[in-house]
Coordinates of C-alpha atoms in Angstrom, one line a residue:
Chain H
M106 CA 123.3 94.7 135.7
L107 CA 123.6 97.1 134.1
R108 CA 121.7 96.2 130.3
W109 CA 120.6 99.1 128.6
K110 CA 122.4 102.6 128.9
T111 CA 118.6 104.6 127.2
V112 CA 115.8 103.5 126.9
A113 CA 112.5 105.7 126.4
I114 CA 109.6 104.9 126.6
V115 CA 106.7 106.3 124.6
G116 CA 103.4 107.2 126.7
V117 CA 104.4 107.3 129.9
G118 CA 100.7 106.3 132.2
L119 CA 100.5 102.7 134.6
I120 CA 102.7 100.6 131.8
G121 CA 105.4 102.9 130.8
G122 CA 105.8 104.5 134.3
S123 CA 106.1 100.5 135.9
I124 CA 108.6 99.9 133.6
G125 CA 110.8 103.4 134.3
L126 CA 110.1 102.4 138.0
A127 CA 111.1 99.0 137.6
L128 CA 114.7 99.3 135.3
R129 CA 115.1 101.6 137.9
K130 CA 114.7 99.3 141.1
R131 CA 116.4 96.8 139.1
G132 CA 119.4 99.8 137.5
L133 CA 119.0 98.0 134.3
A134 CA 119.3 101.9 132.9
R135 CA 121.6 104.0 132.3
D136 CA 118.9 106.6 131.4
T137 CA 115.1 106.3 130.4
I138 CA 113.6 109.0 129.2
G139 CA 109.9 109.5 129.1
V140 CA 108.4 110.3 125.7
G141 CA 104.2 112.1 125.8
R142 CA 102.1 114.6 124.9
R143 CA 101.2 116.4 128.7
P144 CA 103.7 118.6 130.5
E145 CA 102.2 117.5 133.2
N146 CA 101.9 113.9 132.8
L147 CA 105.6 114.4 131.8
R148 CA 106.6 116.1 135.4
T149 CA 104.5 114.0 137.2
A150 CA 106.6 110.6 136.0
K151 CA 109.7 112.1 136.6
S152 CA 108.6 112.8 139.9
L153 CA 107.8 109.5 141.2
G154 CA 110.9 108.7 139.6
A155 CA 109.4 106.5 136.6
V156 CA 111.8 108.4 134.3
T157 CA 115.4 110.4 134.4
A158 CA 114.1 113.3 131.2
T159 CA 111.6 113.7 129.1
S160 CA 110.6 115.3 125.8
Q161 CA 107.6 115.9 124.0
S162 CA 109.4 114.8 120.5
I163 CA 109.3 111.1 120.0
D164 CA 112.4 112.4 117.2
E165 CA 114.0 113.8 120.5
G166 CA 113.1 111.3 122.9
V167 CA 114.1 108.5 121.1
A168 CA 117.8 110.2 119.6
D169 CA 120.0 108.2 121.7
A170 CA 118.2 105.3 122.2
D171 CA 119.1 101.4 122.4
L172 CA 115.7 100.3 122.8
V173 CA 112.5 102.2 123.0
I174 CA 109.3 100.9 123.6
V175 CA 106.2 102.1 122.9
C176 CA 103.0 102.3 125.5
T177 CA 100.2 104.4 123.6
P178 CA 96.8 103.2 122.8
V179 CA 96.3 100.8 120.5
A180 CA 95.4 103.0 117.6
E181 CA 98.3 105.0 117.8
I182 CA 101.1 102.2 118.5
V183 CA 102.0 101.8 114.7
N184 CA 102.4 105.6 114.4
H185 CA 104.5 105.9 117.2
V186 CA 106.7 102.4 116.1
L187 CA 107.0 104.0 112.5
Q188 CA 108.1 107.2 114.0
A189 CA 110.8 106.2 116.5
A190 CA 112.0 103.8 113.7
A191 CA 112.9 107.2 111.5
A192 CA 114.5 108.8 114.6
A193 CA 116.4 106.2 116.9
P194 CA 119.9 104.7 116.2
E195 CA 120.2 102.1 114.0
C196 CA 120.9 99.7 116.1
A197 CA 118.6 100.1 118.4
I198 CA 115.7 98.0 119.3
L199 CA 111.7 98.4 119.5
T200 CA 108.8 96.9 121.1
D201 CA 105.5 98.0 122.6
A202 CA 102.8 96.8 125.3
G203 CA 99.8 96.9 123.1
S204 CA 96.6 94.8 124.2
T205 CA 96.6 93.4 119.6
K206 CA 99.4 92.4 117.8
E207 CA 98.2 90.7 114.8
S208 CA 97.6 93.9 113.0
I209 CA 100.1 96.1 114.5
V210 CA 103.2 93.8 113.5
K211 CA 101.4 92.9 110.1
T212 CA 101.3 96.3 109.3
V213 CA 105.0 97.4 110.7
D214 CA 106.6 94.7 109.1
A215 CA 105.1 95.9 105.7
E216 CA 106.5 99.5 105.8
L217 CA 109.8 98.8 108.0
G218 CA 110.4 95.6 105.3
R219 CA 114.0 95.0 106.2
K220 CA 115.4 97.6 108.6
N221 CA 112.6 95.8 110.4
R222 CA 113.8 96.0 114.8
F223 CA 110.6 95.6 116.3
V224 CA 109.3 92.7 117.8
G225 CA 105.4 93.1 119.6
S226 CA 105.1 92.9 123.4
H227 CA 101.6 92.2 125.2
P228 CA 102.5 92.9 129.3
L229 CA 98.9 91.6 130.6
A230 CA 99.4 94.0 133.9
G231 CA 97.3 96.2 133.0
S232 CA 94.4 97.5 135.5
E233 CA 91.7 99.8 135.5
K234 CA 93.9 102.2 137.7
T235 CA 95.6 104.2 134.8
G236 CA 98.0 107.5 134.6
V237 CA 101.4 107.2 136.5
A238 CA 99.9 108.0 139.2
N239 CA 99.1 104.2 139.8
A240 CA 102.4 103.1 138.2
R241 CA 104.5 100.0 140.4
A242 CA 108.0 98.9 139.9
D243 CA 107.0 95.7 141.3
L244 CA 103.6 95.6 138.9
F245 CA 105.7 92.8 135.9
E246 CA 106.9 90.8 138.7
G247 CA 105.5 87.1 138.0
R248 CA 103.0 88.0 135.4
V249 CA 103.2 86.8 131.4
V250 CA 104.0 89.0 129.1
V251 CA 103.4 88.0 125.3
V252 CA 106.1 88.7 122.8
T253 CA 104.8 88.2 119.1
P254 CA 107.5 87.4 117.0
S255 CA 106.6 87.2 113.1
R256 CA 108.4 85.0 109.9
K257 CA 110.5 88.4 109.4
T258 CA 111.9 88.5 113.3
N259 CA 115.2 88.6 113.8
P260 CA 116.3 86.2 116.7
E261 CA 118.3 88.5 118.2
H262 CA 115.7 91.1 118.5
L263 CA 113.8 88.8 120.0
T264 CA 116.1 87.3 122.0
A265 CA 116.9 91.0 123.3
V266 CA 112.9 91.7 124.0
A267 CA 112.3 88.4 125.9
D268 CA 115.5 89.5 128.2
F269 CA 113.9 93.2 128.7
W270 CA 110.6 92.1 129.5
S271 CA 112.4 88.5 131.7
G272 CA 114.9 91.4 133.5
L273 CA 111.6 93.1 134.8
G274 CA 110.8 90.3 136.2
A275 CA 107.8 88.6 133.9
T276 CA 107.4 85.5 133.0
V277 CA 107.8 86.0 129.4
L278 CA 105.6 83.8 126.0
L279 CA 106.3 83.0 122.6
M280 CA 103.2 83.1 120.1
S281 CA 102.1 84.4 117.0
P282 CA 100.3 88.1 116.6
A283 CA 97.2 85.8 115.7
E284 CA 97.6 82.8 118.4
H285 CA 97.9 86.6 121.0
D286 CA 94.6 87.5 119.1
K287 CA 92.6 84.6 119.4
A288 CA 93.5 84.0 123.1
L289 CA 93.5 87.7 124.1
A290 CA 89.4 88.5 122.4
T291 CA 88.5 85.4 125.0
T292 CA 91.0 85.6 128.1
S293 CA 90.7 90.0 128.0
H294 CA 88.9 91.4 125.6
L295 CA 85.6 90.3 125.8
P296 CA 85.6 90.0 129.1
H297 CA 85.9 93.6 129.0
L298 CA 83.1 94.3 127.0
I299 CA 80.9 91.8 129.3
A300 CA 81.6 93.4 132.9
S301 CA 80.0 96.6 130.6
A302 CA 77.5 95.3 129.4
A303 CA 76.5 93.7 133.1
A304 CA 77.1 97.0 134.5
R305 CA 75.7 98.9 131.9
E306 CA 72.1 96.8 133.1
T307 CA 71.6 97.7 137.1
S308 CA 69.9 100.3 137.6
Q309 CA 70.2 102.9 139.8
A310 CA 67.9 102.2 142.6
E311 CA 69.4 98.8 142.7
L312 CA 73.1 99.8 142.9
P313 CA 72.6 99.6 147.0
L314 CA 72.0 96.2 146.5
T315 CA 75.2 94.9 145.1
A316 CA 77.7 93.1 146.7
G317 CA 81.1 91.5 145.8
G318 CA 80.0 89.9 143.7
W319 CA 78.8 92.2 141.2
R320 CA 81.8 94.7 142.3
D321 CA 84.1 91.8 140.8
L322 CA 82.2 91.1 137.8
T323 CA 81.8 94.2 136.6
R324 CA 85.3 95.7 138.0
I325 CA 86.8 96.2 134.7
A326 CA 83.7 97.7 133.4
A327 CA 85.5 101.5 134.6
S328 CA 88.1 100.7 132.4
D329 CA 89.0 103.7 130.2
P330 CA 86.1 103.8 127.2
E331 CA 88.4 104.9 124.2
L332 CA 91.2 102.5 125.1
W333 CA 89.2 99.6 125.0
T334 CA 86.8 100.6 122.4
Q335 CA 90.0 100.4 120.0
I336 CA 90.8 97.2 121.4
L337 CA 87.6 96.1 120.2
W338 CA 88.3 96.9 116.8
E339 CA 91.8 96.0 116.0
N340 CA 90.4 92.4 117.6
R341 CA 86.9 92.4 116.5
G342 CA 87.5 89.2 113.7
H343 CA 88.7 86.6 117.1
V344 CA 86.1 89.1 119.6
L345 CA 83.5 88.5 117.4
K346 CA 83.8 84.9 117.8
S347 CA 84.7 84.5 121.3
L348 CA 81.1 86.1 121.5
S349 CA 79.1 83.9 119.7
R350 CA 80.9 80.7 122.4
F351 CA 79.8 82.9 125.6
E352 CA 76.3 83.6 123.4
K353 CA 75.4 80.1 123.3
T354 CA 76.0 79.5 126.7
V355 CA 74.4 82.1 127.7
A356 CA 71.3 80.9 125.9
A357 CA 72.0 77.2 126.8
F358 CA 71.7 78.8 130.3
R359 CA 68.2 80.2 129.4
T360 CA 67.2 77.3 127.9
A361 CA 67.9 74.7 131.1
L362 CA 66.1 77.7 133.4
E363 CA 62.8 77.7 130.5
Q364 CA 62.6 74.2 130.9
G365 CA 62.8 73.6 134.5
D366 CA 66.4 71.2 133.9
R367 CA 68.5 71.1 136.7
R368 CA 70.6 69.0 136.2
K369 CA 71.4 70.9 132.8
L370 CA 71.8 74.3 135.4
R371 CA 74.3 72.3 137.7
K372 CA 76.2 70.6 134.6
L373 CA 76.8 74.7 133.4
L374 CA 77.6 76.3 136.3
T375 CA 79.9 72.6 137.3
E376 CA 81.6 73.7 134.5
G377 CA 82.1 77.2 135.0
K378 CA 83.9 76.7 138.3
E379 CA 86.4 73.5 137.0
V380 CA 88.0 76.4 134.3
R381 CA 87.7 79.0 137.7
D382 CA 89.1 76.7 140.5
A383 CA 92.0 75.6 137.9
V384 CA 93.6 79.3 137.9
G385 CA 93.2 80.1 141.8
N386 CA 93.0 83.6 143.1
Chain U
M246 CA 75.0 95.0 176.0
L247 CA 73.1 91.7 176.0
R248 CA 70.0 91.3 173.9
W249 CA 69.9 87.9 173.4
K250 CA 69.2 84.8 175.9
T251 CA 69.7 81.6 173.5
V252 CA 70.5 82.2 169.9
A253 CA 70.2 78.9 167.4
I254 CA 72.0 79.6 163.9
V255 CA 70.6 76.2 162.2
G256 CA 73.8 76.1 159.0
V257 CA 77.1 77.1 160.7
G258 CA 78.6 78.0 157.2
L259 CA 79.9 81.4 156.4
I260 CA 77.2 83.7 157.1
G261 CA 75.6 80.9 160.0
G262 CA 79.1 80.9 161.6
S263 CA 80.5 84.8 160.9
I264 CA 77.2 85.3 162.4
G265 CA 78.5 84.1 166.3
L266 CA 81.7 85.4 165.9
A267 CA 80.0 88.8 165.6
L268 CA 77.7 88.2 168.5
R269 CA 80.7 87.2 170.7
K270 CA 82.5 89.8 169.7
R271 CA 80.1 92.2 170.2
G272 CA 78.5 90.1 173.4
L273 CA 75.4 90.2 171.8
A274 CA 74.1 86.7 173.4
R275 CA 74.6 84.6 176.7
D276 CA 74.1 81.2 174.3
T277 CA 75.1 80.6 170.8
I278 CA 74.1 76.8 169.8
G279 CA 74.9 75.4 166.5
V280 CA 72.3 73.4 165.0
G281 CA 74.0 70.6 161.8
R282 CA 74.6 67.6 160.4
R283 CA 77.8 67.3 160.4
P284 CA 80.1 67.0 163.8
E285 CA 83.2 67.1 162.3
N286 CA 81.9 70.8 160.8
L287 CA 80.1 71.6 164.5
R288 CA 83.4 70.7 166.6
T289 CA 85.2 73.2 164.5
A290 CA 82.6 76.4 164.7
K291 CA 82.8 75.3 168.0
S292 CA 86.1 75.5 168.2
L293 CA 87.0 78.9 166.9
G294 CA 84.1 80.3 169.0
A295 CA 81.7 80.5 166.9
V296 CA 79.2 78.6 168.5
T297 CA 78.8 78.1 172.5
A298 CA 77.0 74.8 172.2
T299 CA 76.5 72.0 169.3
S300 CA 73.9 70.6 168.3
Q301 CA 72.4 68.0 165.5
S302 CA 69.0 68.4 166.1
I303 CA 66.8 71.6 165.2
D304 CA 64.5 70.7 168.3
E305 CA 67.5 70.1 170.3
G306 CA 69.2 73.2 169.6
V307 CA 66.4 75.7 169.2
A308 CA 64.6 74.8 172.7
D309 CA 65.7 77.3 174.4
A310 CA 65.9 79.9 172.2
D311 CA 64.1 83.6 171.8
L312 CA 66.0 83.8 167.9
V313 CA 66.6 81.5 165.4
I314 CA 68.7 82.4 162.2
V315 CA 68.5 79.2 159.1
C316 CA 71.7 79.6 157.3
T317 CA 70.8 76.4 155.1
P318 CA 70.9 76.4 151.7
V319 CA 67.9 78.0 149.7
A320 CA 66.5 74.9 148.8
E321 CA 66.4 73.5 152.1
I322 CA 64.9 76.8 154.3
V323 CA 61.7 75.8 154.2
N324 CA 61.7 73.1 156.4
H325 CA 64.0 74.0 158.5
V326 CA 62.1 77.4 159.6
L327 CA 59.1 75.0 159.6
Q328 CA 60.6 72.8 161.9
A329 CA 62.6 75.4 164.5
A330 CA 59.1 77.5 164.8
A331 CA 57.3 73.9 165.3
A332 CA 60.2 73.4 168.3
A333 CA 61.0 76.6 169.7
P334 CA 59.5 78.2 172.7
E335 CA 56.0 80.0 171.2
C336 CA 58.3 83.7 171.9
A337 CA 61.4 83.0 169.4
I338 CA 61.4 85.1 166.6
L339 CA 62.6 83.1 163.3
T340 CA 64.5 84.6 160.4
D341 CA 67.1 83.4 157.5
A342 CA 69.6 84.6 155.4
G343 CA 68.1 82.8 152.0
S344 CA 69.8 84.4 148.7
T345 CA 65.8 83.9 147.4
K346 CA 63.1 85.3 149.8
E347 CA 59.6 85.2 147.7
S348 CA 58.9 81.8 147.3
I349 CA 60.2 81.3 150.7
V350 CA 58.4 84.1 152.6
K351 CA 55.3 82.6 150.9
T352 CA 55.4 78.9 151.8
V353 CA 56.8 79.6 155.4
D354 CA 53.9 82.5 155.6
A355 CA 51.0 80.4 154.2
E356 CA 51.7 77.2 156.5
L357 CA 52.3 79.0 159.6
G358 CA 49.2 81.6 160.0
R359 CA 48.6 83.0 162.7
K360 CA 51.4 82.0 164.5
N361 CA 53.6 82.8 162.6
R362 CA 56.9 84.7 163.7
F363 CA 59.5 84.6 160.6
V364 CA 61.0 87.5 159.0
G365 CA 62.7 86.7 155.9
S366 CA 66.2 88.5 155.7
H367 CA 69.1 88.3 153.5
P368 CA 72.6 89.9 154.6
L369 CA 74.7 90.9 150.9
A370 CA 77.8 89.7 152.6
G371 CA 78.3 85.8 150.3
S372 CA 81.5 84.9 149.0
E373 CA 82.9 82.3 146.9
K374 CA 85.0 81.3 149.9
T375 CA 82.6 79.1 151.8
G376 CA 82.5 77.0 155.4
V377 CA 82.5 77.8 159.1
A378 CA 87.0 78.2 158.2
N379 CA 86.0 81.0 156.5
A380 CA 83.3 82.9 158.7
R381 CA 84.4 86.1 160.3
A382 CA 83.5 88.6 163.0
D383 CA 83.2 91.8 160.4
L384 CA 81.8 90.1 158.0
F385 CA 78.3 91.9 157.9
E386 CA 80.3 95.4 159.5
G387 CA 79.3 98.5 156.4
R388 CA 76.7 95.7 154.3
V389 CA 73.8 95.8 153.7
V390 CA 71.2 93.4 155.2
V391 CA 67.7 93.5 153.6
V392 CA 64.8 92.8 155.3
T393 CA 62.2 91.2 153.6
P394 CA 58.3 91.7 155.9
S395 CA 55.5 90.4 154.1
R396 CA 52.1 91.5 154.9
K397 CA 51.3 89.2 157.5
T398 CA 54.7 91.0 159.6
N399 CA 53.7 92.0 162.8
P400 CA 56.0 94.5 163.3
E401 CA 57.9 93.8 166.6
H402 CA 59.1 91.1 164.9
L403 CA 59.9 93.1 161.8
T404 CA 61.5 96.0 164.5
A405 CA 63.3 92.4 166.4
V406 CA 65.3 91.2 163.5
A407 CA 66.4 94.3 161.4
D408 CA 67.9 95.3 165.0
F409 CA 69.0 92.2 165.0
W410 CA 71.1 93.1 161.8
S411 CA 71.8 96.2 163.0
G412 CA 73.6 94.5 165.8
L413 CA 75.9 93.2 163.9
G414 CA 76.6 96.5 162.3
A415 CA 75.1 96.0 159.0
T416 CA 72.9 98.5 157.6
V417 CA 69.0 97.1 156.8
L418 CA 67.3 97.8 154.0
L419 CA 63.2 97.0 154.1
M420 CA 62.4 95.3 151.0
S421 CA 58.7 93.4 149.6
P422 CA 60.3 89.9 149.3
A423 CA 59.6 90.0 145.6
E424 CA 61.5 93.5 145.0
H425 CA 64.3 91.8 146.7
D426 CA 64.6 89.2 144.2
K427 CA 63.7 91.1 140.9
A428 CA 66.8 93.7 142.3
L429 CA 68.7 90.5 143.3
A430 CA 68.2 88.9 140.1
T431 CA 70.5 91.4 138.5
T432 CA 72.7 92.6 140.8
S433 CA 73.6 89.0 142.6
H434 CA 71.7 85.9 140.1
L435 CA 72.3 86.8 136.8
P436 CA 76.2 87.9 138.2
H437 CA 76.3 84.3 138.9
L438 CA 75.4 82.8 135.2
I439 CA 77.5 85.3 133.6
A440 CA 81.1 84.8 135.6
S441 CA 80.2 81.2 134.9
A442 CA 79.9 81.4 131.1
A443 CA 82.5 83.6 130.8
A444 CA 84.5 81.1 132.6
R445 CA 83.2 78.1 130.6
E446 CA 84.6 79.7 127.0
T447 CA 88.0 80.0 128.6
S448 CA 89.5 76.7 127.4
Q449 CA 92.5 74.9 129.3
A450 CA 95.3 76.3 126.9
E451 CA 94.7 80.3 127.3
L452 CA 94.4 79.8 131.2
P453 CA 98.3 81.3 131.4
L454 CA 96.9 84.1 129.2
T455 CA 94.2 85.1 131.7
A456 CA 95.4 88.5 134.5
G457 CA 93.6 90.7 136.5
G458 CA 89.8 91.1 134.3
W459 CA 89.4 87.8 133.4
R460 CA 90.0 86.6 137.2
D461 CA 87.9 89.4 138.4
L462 CA 84.8 88.6 135.5
T463 CA 84.9 85.3 136.8
R464 CA 86.1 84.9 140.5
I465 CA 82.4 84.4 141.3
A466 CA 82.1 81.2 138.8
A467 CA 83.9 79.4 142.0
S468 CA 80.9 79.2 144.0
D469 CA 78.7 76.1 144.8
P470 CA 77.0 75.0 141.4
E471 CA 74.8 73.2 143.9
L472 CA 73.7 75.9 146.0
W473 CA 73.4 78.4 142.7
T474 CA 71.4 76.0 140.8
Q475 CA 68.7 76.5 143.9
I476 CA 69.3 80.2 143.6
L477 CA 69.3 80.8 139.9
W478 CA 65.9 77.9 139.7
E479 CA 64.2 79.5 143.1
N480 CA 64.4 83.1 140.5
R481 CA 64.2 82.5 137.7
G482 CA 61.3 84.1 136.5
H483 CA 63.3 87.7 138.1
V484 CA 66.2 85.7 136.3
L485 CA 64.9 85.0 133.1
K486 CA 63.6 88.8 132.8
S487 CA 67.2 90.7 133.2
L488 CA 69.3 88.3 131.5
S489 CA 66.6 89.1 128.3
R490 CA 67.9 92.6 129.2
F491 CA 72.0 91.3 129.5
E492 CA 71.2 89.5 126.4
K493 CA 69.6 92.2 124.3
T494 CA 72.6 94.5 125.9
V495 CA 75.6 92.0 124.3
A496 CA 73.4 91.5 120.5
A497 CA 74.3 95.6 120.8
F498 CA 77.7 95.5 120.9
R499 CA 77.9 92.0 118.3
T500 CA 76.2 95.0 116.4
A501 CA 78.5 97.8 117.0
L502 CA 81.5 95.6 116.1
E503 CA 79.5 94.1 113.5
Q504 CA 78.7 97.1 111.4
G505 CA 81.6 99.1 112.1
D506 CA 80.2 101.3 114.3
R507 CA 82.5 102.4 116.2
R508 CA 80.7 105.9 117.8
K509 CA 77.9 103.4 119.6
L510 CA 80.9 100.7 120.7
R511 CA 81.8 103.9 122.6
K512 CA 78.8 105.1 124.0
L513 CA 77.9 101.5 125.3
L514 CA 81.2 101.4 126.9
T515 CA 80.9 105.0 128.5
E516 CA 77.1 103.8 130.2
G517 CA 78.6 100.3 132.1
K518 CA 82.1 102.8 132.9
E519 CA 79.3 105.2 134.4
V520 CA 77.5 103.0 136.3
R521 CA 80.9 101.1 137.6
D522 CA 81.7 103.9 138.9
A523 CA 79.0 105.4 140.4
V524 CA 80.0 102.0 142.6
G525 CA 83.5 102.7 143.4
N526 CA 85.5 99.6 144.4

């Protein structure tokens, strides 16, 4: 089953740590090197068995890697990919786990030119719980990972990256970086904005009157504000378009309430239910 | 422990059925009579042990009751309370489980005058899963039930209704009907509207790209559209005010994105996180 000799994981949080645990559980890699800034976090990652060795230096950590996965926050991914590409063996393949793809892939493509061995990825397996302490070997099982080849992607590299995620139990979907960002604006990025806005409107005095509905709606408002500032910012073009559509629907609800149009209200709620029912729990 | 001789439950769905199961588990009532329209549903309720007897007639079902709980949809509660009040023994106390309170309490107060033995209640223990098949004896344990006395409420009736819910394991909060409706507009009613609008904006093609965040955000969009049309409609005054605040916050996010104001974006997300973190999972 051993598919990789040395996998370097740059950024060992929830995603990076879960990749390490999954590789170990499935016996897919001989060595997994965790690269990060904070020694304490690297010690935790090693003690949990998420990595077999650690380094605070990207250059050192990727030196023997045949696969590098950059799992750092969106705003840092390009720099880390470029640094890893320069330091890793020539045969090494690189990918990432960032929530946005268009600007990352475009910049890396432009910077690396013909030497490019990077293929963008996005595992749809985040959580409002972050950090390696919450990592799980089964995080990717049955989940979707979008892999986003560009026109410059070598098909062999694409296959290797797709196989990597399949090997962790994920279902791989291929999309262009732009298609990815457009869809994720609606299915992930805008939801964080909405959840945060809804939470923010609730006063201290009202909190004892929240129940399961409010808690579900606002759960992802607990996510890291810095990380989500980066994601919303990177994908602002598509997010703004999704946001306009959402604002129009909300305005339709308002008009229905103001005009006493109960039929319209029921129609809007029914259309929402139809979409939600198609997804299941 | 026997506190009630005969409890009549008008409307045996998730809430009514759970009340019946909780009364039985805690040995609080000798008889629980389930009243409903559909014979099949009443048979299910009885076979699950949620009620000890059933009737399709309110008049017959409440004839021996010392407590009547009306658990029908919001738009039908007033009629069912009035009918039950006319048919129940003079000493019987009445309450309900409706998600809105102001218009229900006002109308019942006006109709029943001095004979009024109704005190409004709202258990914050719903779910997008409805029906007696999903009923649970522990549904109210550790949950909040708001009891909403009006100026005309007899303190003895209030105490009896508050004790009833405490007896099922709930924490009872007392609020005026108007205070209740104002707070619940933000903590429950608006969230349903938002969840529905967010679900509705997601296209079929995008559904495979939804993950935990979208699923949490939109979960309550799966609720019954007819029920929520009634609730939004009954509480439209307060819902429209909450909605205006929400729309302003969403517009602030939009402006921050349009103007490239990352600091403002981070501030909005941080404020949302602070509220959400105060509630916990």
